[in-house]
Amino acid sequence: MGSGLAWGDYDDDGDADLFVVNESGPLTLSAEEVERSPAHAVLFRNRGDGTFEDVTEEAGVAVRGLGMGAAWGGSIVGLLLLAVPAALGLGVRWLLTTPRFAIASIDVRGASRVAPERILAAAAIEAGTSLFRLDTGAAVSRIVAIPEIRRAEIVRELPDRVVISVEERRPFTLVHAGRLHWLDEEGRLLGPSSEAVAPSVPVVSGLSEDELASMRTAPGPKARAAIALIRALLRSGSVLAAEISEIDMSRREGPVLYTVDGVEVRLGAEDWEERLARLEGVLAQVATQDVRTVDLRFRDQVVFQRGGSR
């Protein structure tokens, strides 16, 4: 939306005067908001010497409104300033009520793990609603409240279609708490696993029911730490990630890893990169021995437990 202007001889002195329409704001402004707007029409009188003076108040044309054009008829200024808002009001009313732009179909794109019906239910867009009445921001907020949805976008397609595009959160690993639940790369809970799977990264355990419940809306500290540890394993570029089957986050002294052969590895709460680098060599050394526990919490020492003694 823009402003409009018109040239005419306001004071009949033979010099062209200038009338400018200033729009008060968007079409959604209330009458009170329009009245408070600093924008109003302005009339500049040509002094005949190449300069102009503001005679808006003198001429009584300091009109506020949703004007976007002006016309000059004799000495009548601002006729279109008053006419355009009225026409705009009728046009807006028609856009909001005509069946031509009533929503007839809603498409969901990008969904694979989340049923489209679930997304439609969350969006709560009623068929028959005018495309121009649709509050896309509110509908998007309802859709991204679904734990499995990372991002959503709604596009109006004239004359009567709405397209919902979603980006789902990608399952990253599983958390074990009575049953298996998927976690995404941020540590947010996606929901239970409905089928038997063989994850490519360690399973996370040691989280309470309360921690799991809170992870539907935001990842907890233990979940973030477990994801960070898995990433450190993957960054190592070795076969170590495949050797670790589980990460237990329940211990106060830090994560405990379990290998596929049942060896317990006490990693501690810090220096994971350095300790994981040591762990690969340690596991290779004890592969043929009856070692049940490897303790890496000490900076310059590795403690083994064989069978029932150290």
Coordinates of C-alpha atoms in Angstrom, one line a residue, residues 56-183:
T56 CA -3.2 21.8 5.5
E57 CA -4.8 23.2 8.6
E58 CA -6.0 26.4 6.9
A59 CA -7.7 24.4 4.2
G60 CA -9.1 21.9 6.7
V61 CA -7.9 18.8 4.8
A62 CA -5.8 17.2 7.6
V63 CA -7.7 14.0 7.0
R64 CA -6.6 10.6 8.5
G65 CA -7.6 7.5 6.8
L66 CA -6.6 4.5 4.7
G67 CA -6.1 6.7 1.6
M68 CA -4.1 5.5 -1.3
G69 CA -5.0 8.0 -4.1
A70 CA -6.1 11.5 -4.6
A71 CA -8.0 13.4 -7.3
W72 CA -8.6 17.1 -7.9
G73 CA -11.9 18.5 -9.1
G74 CA -12.0 22.3 -9.2
S75 CA -11.4 23.4 -5.6
I76 CA -12.7 20.1 -4.2
V77 CA -9.7 18.4 -2.7
G78 CA -9.6 14.9 -1.3
L79 CA -12.7 13.5 -2.9
L80 CA -10.9 10.3 -3.7
L81 CA -9.2 10.3 -0.3
L82 CA -12.7 9.7 1.2
A83 CA -13.9 7.5 -1.6
V84 CA -11.0 5.1 -1.7
P85 CA -11.3 4.0 1.9
A86 CA -15.0 3.3 1.4
A87 CA -14.3 1.3 -1.7
L88 CA -11.5 -0.5 0.0
G89 CA -13.8 -1.4 2.9
L90 CA -16.3 -2.9 0.5
G91 CA -13.5 -4.8 -1.3
V92 CA -12.1 -6.2 1.9
R93 CA -15.5 -7.3 3.0
W94 CA -16.1 -9.1 -0.3
L95 CA -12.7 -10.8 0.0
L96 CA -13.5 -12.1 3.5
T97 CA -17.0 -13.3 2.7
T98 CA -17.1 -14.5 -1.0
P99 CA -17.3 -18.2 -1.4
R100 CA -14.7 -18.0 -4.2
F101 CA -11.9 -17.8 -1.6
A102 CA -13.5 -20.2 0.9
I103 CA -11.0 -23.0 1.8
A104 CA -12.0 -26.1 -0.1
S105 CA -8.9 -28.3 0.3
I106 CA -5.9 -28.6 2.7
D107 CA -2.8 -30.5 1.6
V108 CA -0.1 -31.8 4.0
R109 CA 3.4 -32.3 2.6
G110 CA 6.6 -33.6 4.1
A111 CA 5.0 -35.9 6.6
S112 CA 6.2 -39.5 6.8
R113 CA 6.2 -40.6 10.4
V114 CA 3.4 -38.3 11.5
A115 CA 0.0 -39.1 10.1
P116 CA -1.4 -36.3 8.0
E117 CA -4.7 -36.6 9.9
R118 CA -2.9 -35.7 13.1
I119 CA -1.3 -32.6 11.5
L120 CA -4.7 -31.5 10.2
A121 CA -6.3 -32.0 13.6
A122 CA -3.6 -29.9 15.2
A123 CA -3.9 -27.1 12.6
A124 CA -7.6 -26.9 13.2
I125 CA -8.3 -25.1 9.9
E126 CA -12.0 -25.2 9.1
A127 CA -13.2 -25.9 5.6
G128 CA -15.2 -22.9 4.3
T129 CA -13.1 -20.3 6.1
S130 CA -11.9 -17.5 3.9
L131 CA -8.3 -17.8 2.9
F132 CA -7.8 -14.2 4.0
R133 CA -9.2 -14.8 7.5
L134 CA -6.9 -17.7 8.1
D135 CA -4.4 -17.0 10.9
T136 CA -1.4 -19.0 9.6
G137 CA 0.8 -18.1 12.6
A138 CA -1.6 -19.6 15.1
A139 CA -2.1 -22.7 13.0
V140 CA 1.7 -23.2 12.7
S141 CA 2.1 -22.8 16.4
R142 CA -0.4 -25.6 17.0
I143 CA 1.3 -27.9 14.5
V144 CA 4.9 -27.5 15.9
A145 CA 3.5 -28.4 19.3
I146 CA 3.4 -32.0 18.0
P147 CA 6.6 -33.5 19.4
E148 CA 7.6 -35.1 16.1
I149 CA 7.4 -31.9 14.1
R150 CA 10.4 -29.6 13.9
R151 CA 9.2 -26.9 11.6
A152 CA 6.0 -26.0 9.7
E153 CA 4.9 -23.6 7.1
I154 CA 1.4 -22.7 5.7
V155 CA 0.9 -21.3 2.3
R156 CA -2.4 -20.0 0.8
E157 CA -2.9 -21.0 -2.8
L158 CA -5.6 -19.1 -4.6
P159 CA -8.4 -19.5 -4.9
D160 CA -9.3 -22.1 -2.3
R161 CA -6.3 -24.3 -1.3
V162 CA -4.1 -24.4 1.8
V163 CA -0.8 -26.2 1.8
I164 CA 0.9 -27.3 5.0
S165 CA 4.5 -28.2 4.7
V166 CA 6.3 -29.8 7.7
E167 CA 9.8 -30.9 8.6
E168 CA 9.8 -33.8 10.9
R169 CA 12.3 -34.4 13.7
R170 CA 14.6 -37.3 12.7
P171 CA 15.0 -40.2 15.0
F172 CA 18.6 -40.3 16.3
T173 CA 18.8 -42.9 19.0
L174 CA 16.6 -44.8 21.4
V175 CA 16.1 -44.3 25.1
H176 CA 15.1 -47.3 27.3
A177 CA 12.7 -46.7 30.1
G178 CA 10.5 -49.7 30.5
R179 CA 10.0 -49.5 26.7
L180 CA 12.0 -48.0 23.9
H181 CA 11.4 -44.4 22.9
W182 CA 13.0 -42.5 20.0
L183 CA 15.1 -39.4 20.6

